[in-house]
Coordinates of N, CA and C in Angstrom, one line a residue:
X10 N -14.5 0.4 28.0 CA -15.6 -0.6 27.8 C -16.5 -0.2 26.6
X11 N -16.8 1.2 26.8 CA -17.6 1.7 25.5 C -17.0 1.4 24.0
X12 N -15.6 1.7 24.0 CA -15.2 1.6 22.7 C -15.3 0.4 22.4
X13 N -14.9 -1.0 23.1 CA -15.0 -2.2 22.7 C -16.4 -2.7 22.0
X14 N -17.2 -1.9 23.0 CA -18.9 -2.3 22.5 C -18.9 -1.7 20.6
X15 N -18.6 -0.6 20.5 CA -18.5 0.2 19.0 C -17.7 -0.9 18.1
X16 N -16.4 -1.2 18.5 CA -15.8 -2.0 17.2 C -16.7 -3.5 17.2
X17 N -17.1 -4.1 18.2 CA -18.1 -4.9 18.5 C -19.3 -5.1 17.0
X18 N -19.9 -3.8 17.6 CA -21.3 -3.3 17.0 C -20.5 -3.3 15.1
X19 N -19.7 -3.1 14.9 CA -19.3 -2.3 13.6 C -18.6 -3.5 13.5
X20 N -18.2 -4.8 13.6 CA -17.7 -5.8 13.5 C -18.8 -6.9 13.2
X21 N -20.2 -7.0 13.8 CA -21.6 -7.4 13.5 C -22.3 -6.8 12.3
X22 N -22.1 -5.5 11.7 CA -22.6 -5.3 11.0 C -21.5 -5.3 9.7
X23 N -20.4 -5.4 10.0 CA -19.7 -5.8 8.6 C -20.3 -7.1 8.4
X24 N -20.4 -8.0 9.2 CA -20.3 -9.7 9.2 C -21.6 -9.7 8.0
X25 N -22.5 -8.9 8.8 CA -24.4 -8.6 7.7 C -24.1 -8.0 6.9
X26 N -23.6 -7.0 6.2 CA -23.9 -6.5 5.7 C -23.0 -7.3 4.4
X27 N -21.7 -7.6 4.2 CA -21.2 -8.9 3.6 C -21.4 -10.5 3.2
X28 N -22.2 -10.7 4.3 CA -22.8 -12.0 4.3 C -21.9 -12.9 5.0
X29 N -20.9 -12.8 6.1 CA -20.1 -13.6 6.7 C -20.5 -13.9 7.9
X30 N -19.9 -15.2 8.5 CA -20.0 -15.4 10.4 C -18.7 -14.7 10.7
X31 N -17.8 -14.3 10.5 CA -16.8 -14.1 11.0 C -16.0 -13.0 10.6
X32 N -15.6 -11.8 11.3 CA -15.2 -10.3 10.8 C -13.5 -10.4 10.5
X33 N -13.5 -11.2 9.5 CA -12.1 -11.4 8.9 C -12.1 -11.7 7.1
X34 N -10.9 -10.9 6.9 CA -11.0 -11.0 5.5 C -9.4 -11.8 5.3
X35 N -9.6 -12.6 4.6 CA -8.5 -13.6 3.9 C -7.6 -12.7 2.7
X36 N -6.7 -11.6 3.5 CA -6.5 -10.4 2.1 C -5.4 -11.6 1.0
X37 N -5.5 -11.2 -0.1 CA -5.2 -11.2 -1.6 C -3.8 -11.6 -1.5
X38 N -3.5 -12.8 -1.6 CA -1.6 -12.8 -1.6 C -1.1 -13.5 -3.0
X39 N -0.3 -12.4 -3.2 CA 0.7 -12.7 -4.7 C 1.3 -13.8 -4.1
X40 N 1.7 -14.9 -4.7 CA 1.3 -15.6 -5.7 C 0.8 -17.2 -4.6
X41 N 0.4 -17.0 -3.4 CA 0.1 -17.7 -2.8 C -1.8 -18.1 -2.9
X42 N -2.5 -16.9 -3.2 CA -3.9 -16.9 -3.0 C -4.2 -18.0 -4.3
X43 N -4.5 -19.4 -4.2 CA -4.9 -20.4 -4.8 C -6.5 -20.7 -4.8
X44 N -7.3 -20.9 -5.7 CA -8.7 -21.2 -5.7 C -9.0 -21.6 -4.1
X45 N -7.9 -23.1 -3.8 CA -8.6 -23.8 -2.7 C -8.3 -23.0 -1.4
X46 N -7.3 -22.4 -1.2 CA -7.2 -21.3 0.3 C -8.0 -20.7 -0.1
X47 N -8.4 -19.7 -0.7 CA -10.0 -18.6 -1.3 C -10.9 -19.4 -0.3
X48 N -11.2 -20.1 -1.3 CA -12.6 -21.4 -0.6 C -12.8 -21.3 0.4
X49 N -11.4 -21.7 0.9 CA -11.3 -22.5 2.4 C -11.7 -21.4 3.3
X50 N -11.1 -20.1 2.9 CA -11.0 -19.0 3.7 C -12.8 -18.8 4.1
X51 N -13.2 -18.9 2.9 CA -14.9 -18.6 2.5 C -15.9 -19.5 3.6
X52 N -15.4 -21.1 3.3 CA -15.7 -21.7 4.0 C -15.8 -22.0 5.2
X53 N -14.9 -20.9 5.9 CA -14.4 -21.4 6.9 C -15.9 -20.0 7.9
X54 N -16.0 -19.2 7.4 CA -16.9 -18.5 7.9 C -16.3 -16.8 7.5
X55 N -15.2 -16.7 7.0 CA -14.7 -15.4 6.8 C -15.3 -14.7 5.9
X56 N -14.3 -14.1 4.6 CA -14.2 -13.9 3.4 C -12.9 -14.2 2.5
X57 N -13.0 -15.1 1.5 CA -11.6 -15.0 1.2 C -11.7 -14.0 0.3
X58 N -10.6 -13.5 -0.6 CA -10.3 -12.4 -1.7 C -9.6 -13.3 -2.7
X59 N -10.3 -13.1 -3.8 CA -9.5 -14.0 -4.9 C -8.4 -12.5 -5.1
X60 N -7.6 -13.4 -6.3 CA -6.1 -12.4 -6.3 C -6.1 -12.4 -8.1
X61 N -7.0 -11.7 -8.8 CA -6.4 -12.2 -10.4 C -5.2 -12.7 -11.2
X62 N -4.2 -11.5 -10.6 CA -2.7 -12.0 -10.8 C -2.6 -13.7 -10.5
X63 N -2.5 -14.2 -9.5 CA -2.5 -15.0 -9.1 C -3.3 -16.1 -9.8
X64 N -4.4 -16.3 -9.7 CA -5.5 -17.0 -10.6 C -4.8 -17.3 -11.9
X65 N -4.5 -16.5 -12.4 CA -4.5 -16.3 -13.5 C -2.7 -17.0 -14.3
X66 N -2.0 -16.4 -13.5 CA -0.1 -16.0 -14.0 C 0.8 -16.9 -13.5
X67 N 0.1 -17.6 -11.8 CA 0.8 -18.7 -10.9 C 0.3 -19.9 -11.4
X68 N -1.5 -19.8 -11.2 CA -2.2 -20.8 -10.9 C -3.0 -21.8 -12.7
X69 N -2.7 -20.8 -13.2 CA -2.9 -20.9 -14.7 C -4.4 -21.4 -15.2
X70 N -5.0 -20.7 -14.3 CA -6.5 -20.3 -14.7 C -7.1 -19.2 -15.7
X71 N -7.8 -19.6 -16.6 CA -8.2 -18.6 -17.4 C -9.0 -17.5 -16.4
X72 N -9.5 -16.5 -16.5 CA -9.9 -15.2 -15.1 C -11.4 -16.4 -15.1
X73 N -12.3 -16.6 -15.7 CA -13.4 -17.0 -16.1 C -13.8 -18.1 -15.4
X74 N -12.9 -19.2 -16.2 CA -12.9 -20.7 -15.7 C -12.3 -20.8 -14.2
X75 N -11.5 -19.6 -13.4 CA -10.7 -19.8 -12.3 C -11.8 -19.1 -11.3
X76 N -13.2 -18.9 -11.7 CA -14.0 -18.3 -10.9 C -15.2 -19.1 -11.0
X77 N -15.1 -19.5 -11.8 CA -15.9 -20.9 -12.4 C -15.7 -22.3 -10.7
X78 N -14.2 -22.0 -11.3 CA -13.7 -23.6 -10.4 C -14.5 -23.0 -9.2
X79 N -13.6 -21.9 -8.7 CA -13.9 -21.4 -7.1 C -15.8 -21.6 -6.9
X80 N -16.6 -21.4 -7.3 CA -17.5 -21.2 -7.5 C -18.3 -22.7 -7.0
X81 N -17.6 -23.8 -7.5 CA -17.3 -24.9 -7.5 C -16.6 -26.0 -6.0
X82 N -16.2 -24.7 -5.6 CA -15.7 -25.3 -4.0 C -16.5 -24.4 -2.7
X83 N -17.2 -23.3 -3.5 CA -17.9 -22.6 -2.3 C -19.0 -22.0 -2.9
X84 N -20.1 -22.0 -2.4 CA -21.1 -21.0 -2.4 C -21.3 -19.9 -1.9
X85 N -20.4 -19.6 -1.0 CA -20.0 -18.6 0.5 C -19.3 -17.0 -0.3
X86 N -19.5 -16.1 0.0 CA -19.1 -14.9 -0.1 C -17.6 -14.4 -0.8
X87 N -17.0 -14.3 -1.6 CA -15.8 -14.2 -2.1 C -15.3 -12.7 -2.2
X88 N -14.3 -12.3 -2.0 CA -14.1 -10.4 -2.5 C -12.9 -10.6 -3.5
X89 N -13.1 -9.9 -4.2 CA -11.8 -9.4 -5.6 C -11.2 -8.4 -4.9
X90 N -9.9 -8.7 -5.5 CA -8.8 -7.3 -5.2 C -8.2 -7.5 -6.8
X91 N -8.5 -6.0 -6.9 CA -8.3 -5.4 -8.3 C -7.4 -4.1 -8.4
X92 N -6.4 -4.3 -9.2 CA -5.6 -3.0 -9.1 C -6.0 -2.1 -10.1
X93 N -5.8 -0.8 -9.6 CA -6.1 0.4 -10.1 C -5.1 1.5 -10.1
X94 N -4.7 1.7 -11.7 CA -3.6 2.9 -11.5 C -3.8 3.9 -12.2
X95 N -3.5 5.1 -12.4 CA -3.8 6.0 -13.0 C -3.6 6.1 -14.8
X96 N -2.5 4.9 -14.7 CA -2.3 5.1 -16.1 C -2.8 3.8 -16.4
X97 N -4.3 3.8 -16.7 CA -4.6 2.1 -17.0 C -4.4 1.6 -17.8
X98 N -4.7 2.1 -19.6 CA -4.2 1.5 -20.4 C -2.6 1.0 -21.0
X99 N -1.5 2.0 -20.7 CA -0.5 1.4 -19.9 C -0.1 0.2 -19.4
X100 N -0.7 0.6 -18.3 CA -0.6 -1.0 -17.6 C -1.1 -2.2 -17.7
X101 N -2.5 -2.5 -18.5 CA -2.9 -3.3 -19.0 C -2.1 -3.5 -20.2
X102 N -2.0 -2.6 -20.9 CA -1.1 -3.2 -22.2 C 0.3 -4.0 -21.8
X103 N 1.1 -3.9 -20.7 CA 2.4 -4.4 -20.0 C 1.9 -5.5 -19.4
X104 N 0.5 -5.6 -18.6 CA 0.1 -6.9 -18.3 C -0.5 -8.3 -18.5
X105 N -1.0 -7.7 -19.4 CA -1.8 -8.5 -20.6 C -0.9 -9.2 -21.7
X106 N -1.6 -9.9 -21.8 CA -1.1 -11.1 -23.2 C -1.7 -11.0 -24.3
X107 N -1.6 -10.3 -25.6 CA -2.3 -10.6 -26.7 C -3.0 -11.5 -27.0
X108 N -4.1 -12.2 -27.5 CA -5.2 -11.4 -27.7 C -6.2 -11.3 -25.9
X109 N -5.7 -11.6 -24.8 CA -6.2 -11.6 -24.1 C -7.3 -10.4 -23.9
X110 N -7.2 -9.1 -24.2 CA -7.4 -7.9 -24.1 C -7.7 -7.3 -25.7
X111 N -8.9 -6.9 -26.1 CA -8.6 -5.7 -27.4 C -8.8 -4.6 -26.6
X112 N -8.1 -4.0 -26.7 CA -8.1 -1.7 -26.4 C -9.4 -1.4 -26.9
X113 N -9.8 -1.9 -27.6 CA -11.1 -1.0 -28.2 C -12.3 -1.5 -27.1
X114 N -12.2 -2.9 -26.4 CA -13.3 -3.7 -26.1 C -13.2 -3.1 -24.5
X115 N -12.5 -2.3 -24.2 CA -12.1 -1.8 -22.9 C -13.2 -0.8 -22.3
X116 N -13.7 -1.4 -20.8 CA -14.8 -0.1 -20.7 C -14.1 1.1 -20.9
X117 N -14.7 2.4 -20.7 CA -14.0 3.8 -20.8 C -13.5 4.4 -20.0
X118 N -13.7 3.6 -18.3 CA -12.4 4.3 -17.7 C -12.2 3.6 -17.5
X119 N -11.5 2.7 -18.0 CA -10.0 1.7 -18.0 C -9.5 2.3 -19.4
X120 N -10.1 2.7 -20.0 CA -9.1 3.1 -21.6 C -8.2 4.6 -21.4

């Protein structure tokens, strides 16, 4: 009984301290995560997770304009999922599209 109360209690304060009614997160799906499921997820009392890959490579939104739109279907709480690897410039350079990205304009740890 006690433990239920704890994930309870820690399930109420995710909801505040995020800004949601509801202790669910909508996680990030290649190549499924579309502006309007985001929203919807947002809307619905959760969190959705926008997916950049996705936004961006499926849905063929500029990163900007595709947070623009979202923005546009919800006022509600949104989370980013952003990949991180050790070799960033690397991988930015393999992921990116010219001139999407200048190396120089790169904060300094992503370079």
């Amino acid at each position: 009984m006690a433990a239920g109360f704890g994930i309870m209690k820690e399930a109420e304060e995710f909801c505040q301290t995020v800004g949601i009614e509801v202790p669910l997160i909508g996680g990030a799906m290649y190549p499924c995560s579309n502006p309007e499921l985001v929203a919807a997820i947002s809307e619905a009392g959760a969190i959705g997770i926008i997916q950049p890959l996705s936004l961006s490579y499926v849905h063929g939104y500029e990163f900007r304009a595709g947070l623009d739109y979202l923005r546009t279907l919800t006022q509600k709480p949104l989370g980013l999922n952003l990949i991180s690897v050790r070799q960033k410039t690397r991988y930015f350079r393999g992921a990116m599209t010219p001139p999407a990205v200048e190396f120089s304009q790169l904060p300094a740890f992503l370079a």
